[in-house]
Tab-separated table of C-alpha atoms in Angstrom:
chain	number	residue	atom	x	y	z
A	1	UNK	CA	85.619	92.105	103.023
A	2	UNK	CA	85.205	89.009	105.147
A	3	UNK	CA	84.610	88.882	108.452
A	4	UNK	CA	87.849	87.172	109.576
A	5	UNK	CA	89.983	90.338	107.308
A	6	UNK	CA	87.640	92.867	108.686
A	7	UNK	CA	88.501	91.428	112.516
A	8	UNK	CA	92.593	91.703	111.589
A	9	UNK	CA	91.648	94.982	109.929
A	10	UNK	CA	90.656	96.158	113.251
A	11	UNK	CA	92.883	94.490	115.123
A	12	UNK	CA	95.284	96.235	113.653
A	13	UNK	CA	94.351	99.472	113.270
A	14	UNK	CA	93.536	99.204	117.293
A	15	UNK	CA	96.791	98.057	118.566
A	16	UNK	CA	98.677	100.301	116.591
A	17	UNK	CA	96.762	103.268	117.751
A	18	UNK	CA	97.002	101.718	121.081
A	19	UNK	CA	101.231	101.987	121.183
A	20	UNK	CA	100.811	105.063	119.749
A	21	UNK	CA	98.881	106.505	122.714
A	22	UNK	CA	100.931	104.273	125.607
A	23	UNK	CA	104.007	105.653	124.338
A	24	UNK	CA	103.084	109.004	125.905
A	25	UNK	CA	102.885	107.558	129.283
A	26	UNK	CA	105.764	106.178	129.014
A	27	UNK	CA	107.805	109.237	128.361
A	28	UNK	CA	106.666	112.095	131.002
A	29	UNK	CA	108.873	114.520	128.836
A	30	UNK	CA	106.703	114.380	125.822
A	31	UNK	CA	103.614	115.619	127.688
A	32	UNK	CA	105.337	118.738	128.976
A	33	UNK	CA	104.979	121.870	127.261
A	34	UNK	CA	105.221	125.624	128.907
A	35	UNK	CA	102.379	128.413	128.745
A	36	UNK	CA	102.518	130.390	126.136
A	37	UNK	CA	100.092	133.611	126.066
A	38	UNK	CA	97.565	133.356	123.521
A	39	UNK	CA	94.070	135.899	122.838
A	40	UNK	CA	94.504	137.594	126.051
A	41	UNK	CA	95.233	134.384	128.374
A	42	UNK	CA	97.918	131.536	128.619
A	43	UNK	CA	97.601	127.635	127.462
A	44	UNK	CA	100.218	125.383	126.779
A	45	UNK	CA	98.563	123.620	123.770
A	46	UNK	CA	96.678	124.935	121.623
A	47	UNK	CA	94.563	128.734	121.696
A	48	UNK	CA	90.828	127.583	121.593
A	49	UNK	CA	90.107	131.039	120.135
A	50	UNK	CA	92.347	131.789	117.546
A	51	UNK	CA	93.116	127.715	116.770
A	52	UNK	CA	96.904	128.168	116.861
A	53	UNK	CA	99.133	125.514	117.844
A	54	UNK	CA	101.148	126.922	120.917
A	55	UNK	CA	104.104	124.182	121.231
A	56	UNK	CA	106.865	124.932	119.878
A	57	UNK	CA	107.591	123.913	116.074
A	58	UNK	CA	110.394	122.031	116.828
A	59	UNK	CA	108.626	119.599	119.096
A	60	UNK	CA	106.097	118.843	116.444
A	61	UNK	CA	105.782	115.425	114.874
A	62	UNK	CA	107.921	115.489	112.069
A	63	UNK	CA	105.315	114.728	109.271
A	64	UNK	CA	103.220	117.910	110.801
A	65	UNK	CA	106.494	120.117	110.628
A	66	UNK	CA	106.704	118.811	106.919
A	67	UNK	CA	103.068	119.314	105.916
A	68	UNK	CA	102.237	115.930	105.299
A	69	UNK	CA	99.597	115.258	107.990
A	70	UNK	CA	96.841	114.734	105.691
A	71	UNK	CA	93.556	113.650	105.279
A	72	UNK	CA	91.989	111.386	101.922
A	73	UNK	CA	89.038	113.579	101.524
A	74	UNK	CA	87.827	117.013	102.977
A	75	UNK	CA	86.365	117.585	106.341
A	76	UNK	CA	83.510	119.671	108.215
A	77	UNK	CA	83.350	119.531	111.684
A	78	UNK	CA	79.792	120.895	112.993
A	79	UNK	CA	80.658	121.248	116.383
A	80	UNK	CA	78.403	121.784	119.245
A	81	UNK	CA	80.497	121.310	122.451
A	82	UNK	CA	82.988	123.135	124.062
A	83	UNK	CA	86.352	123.901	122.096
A	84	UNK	CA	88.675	122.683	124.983
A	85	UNK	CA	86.239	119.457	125.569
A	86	UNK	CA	85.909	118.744	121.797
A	87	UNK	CA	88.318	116.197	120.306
A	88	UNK	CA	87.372	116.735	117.094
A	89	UNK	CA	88.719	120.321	117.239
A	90	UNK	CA	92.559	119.078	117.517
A	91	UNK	CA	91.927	117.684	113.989
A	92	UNK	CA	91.250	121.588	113.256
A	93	UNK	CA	94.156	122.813	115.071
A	94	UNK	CA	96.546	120.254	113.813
A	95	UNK	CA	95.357	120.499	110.282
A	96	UNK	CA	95.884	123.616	110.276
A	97	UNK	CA	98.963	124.047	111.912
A	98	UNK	CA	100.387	121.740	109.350
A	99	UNK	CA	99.229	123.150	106.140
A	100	UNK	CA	98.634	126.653	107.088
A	101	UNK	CA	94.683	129.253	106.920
A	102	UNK	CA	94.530	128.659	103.351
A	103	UNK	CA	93.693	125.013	104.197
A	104	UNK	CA	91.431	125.233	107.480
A	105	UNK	CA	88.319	128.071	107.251
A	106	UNK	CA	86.669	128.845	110.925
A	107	UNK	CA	83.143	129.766	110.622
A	108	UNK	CA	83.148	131.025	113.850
A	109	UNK	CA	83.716	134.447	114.612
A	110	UNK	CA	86.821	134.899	117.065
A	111	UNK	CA	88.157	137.561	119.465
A	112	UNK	CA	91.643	139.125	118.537
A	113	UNK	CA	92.575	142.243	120.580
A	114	UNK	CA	88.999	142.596	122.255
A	115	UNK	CA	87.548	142.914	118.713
A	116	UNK	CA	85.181	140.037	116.554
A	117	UNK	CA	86.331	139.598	113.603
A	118	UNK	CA	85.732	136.440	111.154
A	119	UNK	CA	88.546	134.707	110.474
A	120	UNK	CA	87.463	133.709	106.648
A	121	UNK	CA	84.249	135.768	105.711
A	122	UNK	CA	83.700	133.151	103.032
A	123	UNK	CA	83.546	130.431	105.392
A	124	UNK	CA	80.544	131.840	107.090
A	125	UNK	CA	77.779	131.464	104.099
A	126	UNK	CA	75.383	129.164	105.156
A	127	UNK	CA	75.197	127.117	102.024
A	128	UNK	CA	77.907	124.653	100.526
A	129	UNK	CA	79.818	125.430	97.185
A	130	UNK	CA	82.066	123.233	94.844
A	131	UNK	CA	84.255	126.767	94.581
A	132	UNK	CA	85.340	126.637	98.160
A	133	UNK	CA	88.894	126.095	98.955
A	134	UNK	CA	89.534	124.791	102.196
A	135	UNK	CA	89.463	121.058	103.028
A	136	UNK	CA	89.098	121.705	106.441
A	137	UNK	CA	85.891	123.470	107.850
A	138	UNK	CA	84.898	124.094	111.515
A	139	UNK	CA	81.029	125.393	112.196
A	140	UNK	CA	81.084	126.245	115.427
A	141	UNK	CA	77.129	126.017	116.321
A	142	UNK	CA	78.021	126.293	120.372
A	143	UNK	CA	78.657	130.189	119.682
A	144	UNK	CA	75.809	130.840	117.590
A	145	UNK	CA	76.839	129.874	114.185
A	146	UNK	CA	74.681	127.546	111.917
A	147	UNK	CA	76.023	124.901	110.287
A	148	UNK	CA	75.980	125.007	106.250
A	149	UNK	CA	73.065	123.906	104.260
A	150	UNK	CA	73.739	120.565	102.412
A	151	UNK	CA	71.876	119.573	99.059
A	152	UNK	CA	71.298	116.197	97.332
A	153	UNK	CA	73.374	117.984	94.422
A	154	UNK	CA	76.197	117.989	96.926
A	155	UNK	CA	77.820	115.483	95.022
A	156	UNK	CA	80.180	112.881	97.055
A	157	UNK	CA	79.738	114.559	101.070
A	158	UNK	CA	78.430	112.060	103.335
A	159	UNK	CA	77.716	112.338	106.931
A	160	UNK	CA	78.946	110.122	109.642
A	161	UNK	CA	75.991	108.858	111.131
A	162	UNK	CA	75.787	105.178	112.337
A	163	UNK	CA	72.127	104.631	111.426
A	164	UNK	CA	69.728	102.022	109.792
A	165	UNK	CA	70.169	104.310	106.415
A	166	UNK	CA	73.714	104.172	106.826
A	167	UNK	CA	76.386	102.478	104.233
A	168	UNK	CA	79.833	101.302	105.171
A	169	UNK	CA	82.734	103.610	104.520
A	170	UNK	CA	84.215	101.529	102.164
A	171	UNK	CA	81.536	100.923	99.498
A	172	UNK	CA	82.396	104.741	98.811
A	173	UNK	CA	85.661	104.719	99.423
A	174	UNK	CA	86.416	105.408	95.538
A	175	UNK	CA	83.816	108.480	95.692
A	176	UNK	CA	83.840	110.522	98.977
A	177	UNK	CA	85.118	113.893	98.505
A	178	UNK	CA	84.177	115.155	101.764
A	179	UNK	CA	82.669	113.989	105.334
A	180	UNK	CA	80.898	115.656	107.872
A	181	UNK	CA	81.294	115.042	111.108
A	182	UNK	CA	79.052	116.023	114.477
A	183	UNK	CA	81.352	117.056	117.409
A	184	UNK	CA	78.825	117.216	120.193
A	185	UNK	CA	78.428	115.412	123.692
A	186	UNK	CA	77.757	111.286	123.924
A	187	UNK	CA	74.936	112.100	126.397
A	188	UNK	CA	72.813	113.826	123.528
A	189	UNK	CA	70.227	111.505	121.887
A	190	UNK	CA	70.177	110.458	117.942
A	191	UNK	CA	67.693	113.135	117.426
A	192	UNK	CA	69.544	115.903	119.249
A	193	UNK	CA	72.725	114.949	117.653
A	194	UNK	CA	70.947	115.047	113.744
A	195	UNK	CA	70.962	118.575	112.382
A	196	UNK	CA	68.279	119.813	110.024
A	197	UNK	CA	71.135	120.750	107.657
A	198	UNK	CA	72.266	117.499	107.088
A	199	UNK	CA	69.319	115.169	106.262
A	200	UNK	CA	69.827	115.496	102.988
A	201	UNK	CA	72.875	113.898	103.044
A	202	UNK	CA	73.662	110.127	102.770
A	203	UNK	CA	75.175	108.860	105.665
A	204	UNK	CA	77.969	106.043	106.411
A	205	UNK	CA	79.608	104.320	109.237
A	206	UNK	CA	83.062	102.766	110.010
A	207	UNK	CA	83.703	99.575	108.548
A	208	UNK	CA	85.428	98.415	111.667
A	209	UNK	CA	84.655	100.612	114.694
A	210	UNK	CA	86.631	99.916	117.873
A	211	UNK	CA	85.127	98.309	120.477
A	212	UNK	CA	86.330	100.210	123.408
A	213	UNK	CA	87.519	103.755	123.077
A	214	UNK	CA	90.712	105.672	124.094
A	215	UNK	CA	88.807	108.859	125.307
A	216	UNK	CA	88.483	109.631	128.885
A	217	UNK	CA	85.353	111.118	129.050
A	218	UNK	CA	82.504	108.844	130.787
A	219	UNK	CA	79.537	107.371	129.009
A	220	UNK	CA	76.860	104.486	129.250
A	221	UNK	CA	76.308	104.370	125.114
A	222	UNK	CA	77.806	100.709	125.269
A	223	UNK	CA	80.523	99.290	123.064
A	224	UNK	CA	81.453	100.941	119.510
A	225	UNK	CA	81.245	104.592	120.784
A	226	UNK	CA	84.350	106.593	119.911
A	227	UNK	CA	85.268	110.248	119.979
A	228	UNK	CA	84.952	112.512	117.131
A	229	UNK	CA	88.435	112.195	116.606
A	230	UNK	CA	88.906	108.998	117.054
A	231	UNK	CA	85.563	108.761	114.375
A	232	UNK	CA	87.508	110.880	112.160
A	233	UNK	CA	90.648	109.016	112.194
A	234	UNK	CA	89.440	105.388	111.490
A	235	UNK	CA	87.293	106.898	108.642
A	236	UNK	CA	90.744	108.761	107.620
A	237	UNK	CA	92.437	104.842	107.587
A	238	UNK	CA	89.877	102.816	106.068
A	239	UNK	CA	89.787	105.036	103.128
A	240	UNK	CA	93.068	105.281	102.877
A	241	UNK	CA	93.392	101.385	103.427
A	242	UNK	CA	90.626	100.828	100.327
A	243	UNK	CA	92.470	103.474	97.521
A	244	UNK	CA	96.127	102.371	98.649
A	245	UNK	CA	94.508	98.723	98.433
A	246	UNK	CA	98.189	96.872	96.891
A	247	UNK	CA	100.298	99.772	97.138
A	248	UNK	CA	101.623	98.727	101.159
A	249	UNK	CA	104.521	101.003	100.965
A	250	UNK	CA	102.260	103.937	100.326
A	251	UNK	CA	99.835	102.585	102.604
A	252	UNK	CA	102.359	102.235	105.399
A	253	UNK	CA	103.978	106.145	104.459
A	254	UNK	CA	99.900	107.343	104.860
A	255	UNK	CA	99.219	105.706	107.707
A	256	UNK	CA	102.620	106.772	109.862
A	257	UNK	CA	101.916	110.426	109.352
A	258	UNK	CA	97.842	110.153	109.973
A	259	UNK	CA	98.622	108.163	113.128
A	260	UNK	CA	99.774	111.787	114.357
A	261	UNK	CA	96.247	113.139	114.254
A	262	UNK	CA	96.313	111.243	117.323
A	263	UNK	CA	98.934	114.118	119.049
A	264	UNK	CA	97.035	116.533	120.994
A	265	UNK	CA	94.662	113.605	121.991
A	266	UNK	CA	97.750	111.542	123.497
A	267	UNK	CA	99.147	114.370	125.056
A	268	UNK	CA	95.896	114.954	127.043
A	269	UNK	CA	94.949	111.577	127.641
A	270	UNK	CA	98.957	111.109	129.577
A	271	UNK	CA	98.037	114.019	131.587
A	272	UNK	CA	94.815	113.088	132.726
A	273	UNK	CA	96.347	109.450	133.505
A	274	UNK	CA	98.855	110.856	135.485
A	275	UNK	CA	96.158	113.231	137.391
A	276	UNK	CA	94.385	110.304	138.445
A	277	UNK	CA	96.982	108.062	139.755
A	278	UNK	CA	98.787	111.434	141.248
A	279	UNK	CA	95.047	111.543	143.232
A	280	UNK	CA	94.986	108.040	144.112
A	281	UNK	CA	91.738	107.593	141.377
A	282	UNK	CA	90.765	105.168	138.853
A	283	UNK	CA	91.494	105.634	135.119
A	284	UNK	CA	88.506	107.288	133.483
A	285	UNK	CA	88.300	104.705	130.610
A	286	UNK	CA	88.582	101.998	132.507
């Protein structure tokens, strides 16, 4: 890809995203969703316990009522920040709320009427297997679980670690079958960031990171820093971009329901908006 393609590419992918988000400011009513009681305690999202969805089904974006928010290869999200902090944990609760358990396995052991109990037993082994099921795993290392053991027989997982070892997305593109992504704080360093049980595998980075990010949480990394799940959907688009590659009707289907992984991330980023000018204080990304 040249570099005047791979600055449209971009371009692109960031103004779209960019409506996509704006349009939540600019209709209060979207952003407005009662308490609903949830593992002992009321939230008007999403249950950072039990990872259900709390708004209504109605209100949902159509292609996650229909099942079709999708992603072109498996996930794992090691996380190691808090579950109401962590963006990349609304591409957990989404996923699953569109697809349904069988889909999403929580290796975290939850609370459900004062009791611990694991929500998929299977999810909890500490090593990978090509038998496992679910596309979309959450290792929640924050409460004392370890993230799984990865092997160089782990055929087609990468890890999405900007690095000097790193390759871009795209050159595998035709070969990822799952990617692994680190949910943790900006402030950590590289080396607190790395886990042990991923250096084994190979790691990529975005073809076309954004510049600037959407996410309202402060940081002095400098330019190309994004959320996890802003990471996790431009790595979702630029594979999709490379395998729908002359297909642009497909492309465009793909890329109007993925846009939607975006959801819980607009409706926060509205409401913290609206906090700040409501208390007479700058935008946090600005």
């Amino acid at each position: 890809m040249t570099k005047e393609s791979s600055d449209f590419q971009r371009t692109r992918n960031i103004s779209t995203l960019a409506a996509y988000l704006d349009s939540f400011m600019e209709n209060p009513e979207s952003t407005s969703f009662p308490r609903r009681k949830c593992c002992g305690t009321s939230r008007s999202l999403y249950c950072p316990q039990c990872c259900e969805l709390l708004i209504e089904k109605y209100r949902w974006p159509l292609p996650l009522q229909r099942g079709n928010l999708d992603l072109p290869f498996a996930l794992d999200i090691i996380l190691s920040d808090n579950r109401q902090q962590a963006t990349g944990f609304h591409a957990y609760v989404l996923l699953k709320a569109s697809h349904g358990s069988v889909y999403c396995s929580n290796s975290n052991s939850i609370k459900e009427n004062g009791e611990r109990k694991d929500e998929n037993k299977a999810a909890t082994t500490t090593t990978t297997s090509s038998s496992s099921l679910q596309k979309v795993r959450l290792f929640d290392t924050k409460n004392g679980r370890d993230a799984p053991c990865y092997y160089d027989d782990d055929d087609n997982t990468f890890v999405l670690f900007p690095s000097e070892k790193s390759v871009p997305l795209s050159s595998v593109s035709d070969t990822i079958k799952r990617l692994v992504v680190l949910d943790c704080k900006w402030t950590k360093s590289a080396g607190e960031q790395r886990s042990p049980s991923i250096d084994n595998l190979p790691q990529v980075h975005l073809d076309n990171p954004p510049l600037e990010s959407f996410f309202w949480r402060w940081h002095n990394a400098g330019q190309g820093m994004c959320s996890t799940l802003e990471a996790i959907y431009f790595a979702a688009l630029e594979v999709l971009q490379m395998k729908t590659k002359g297909d642009d009707k497909f492309e465009e289907s793909s890329r109007d329901a993925l846009i939607h992984l975006m959801w819980l991330f607009g409706i926060i980023r509205a409401a913290t908006v609206s906090t700040a000018a409501r208390n007479g204080k700058p935008l946090p990304f600005t």
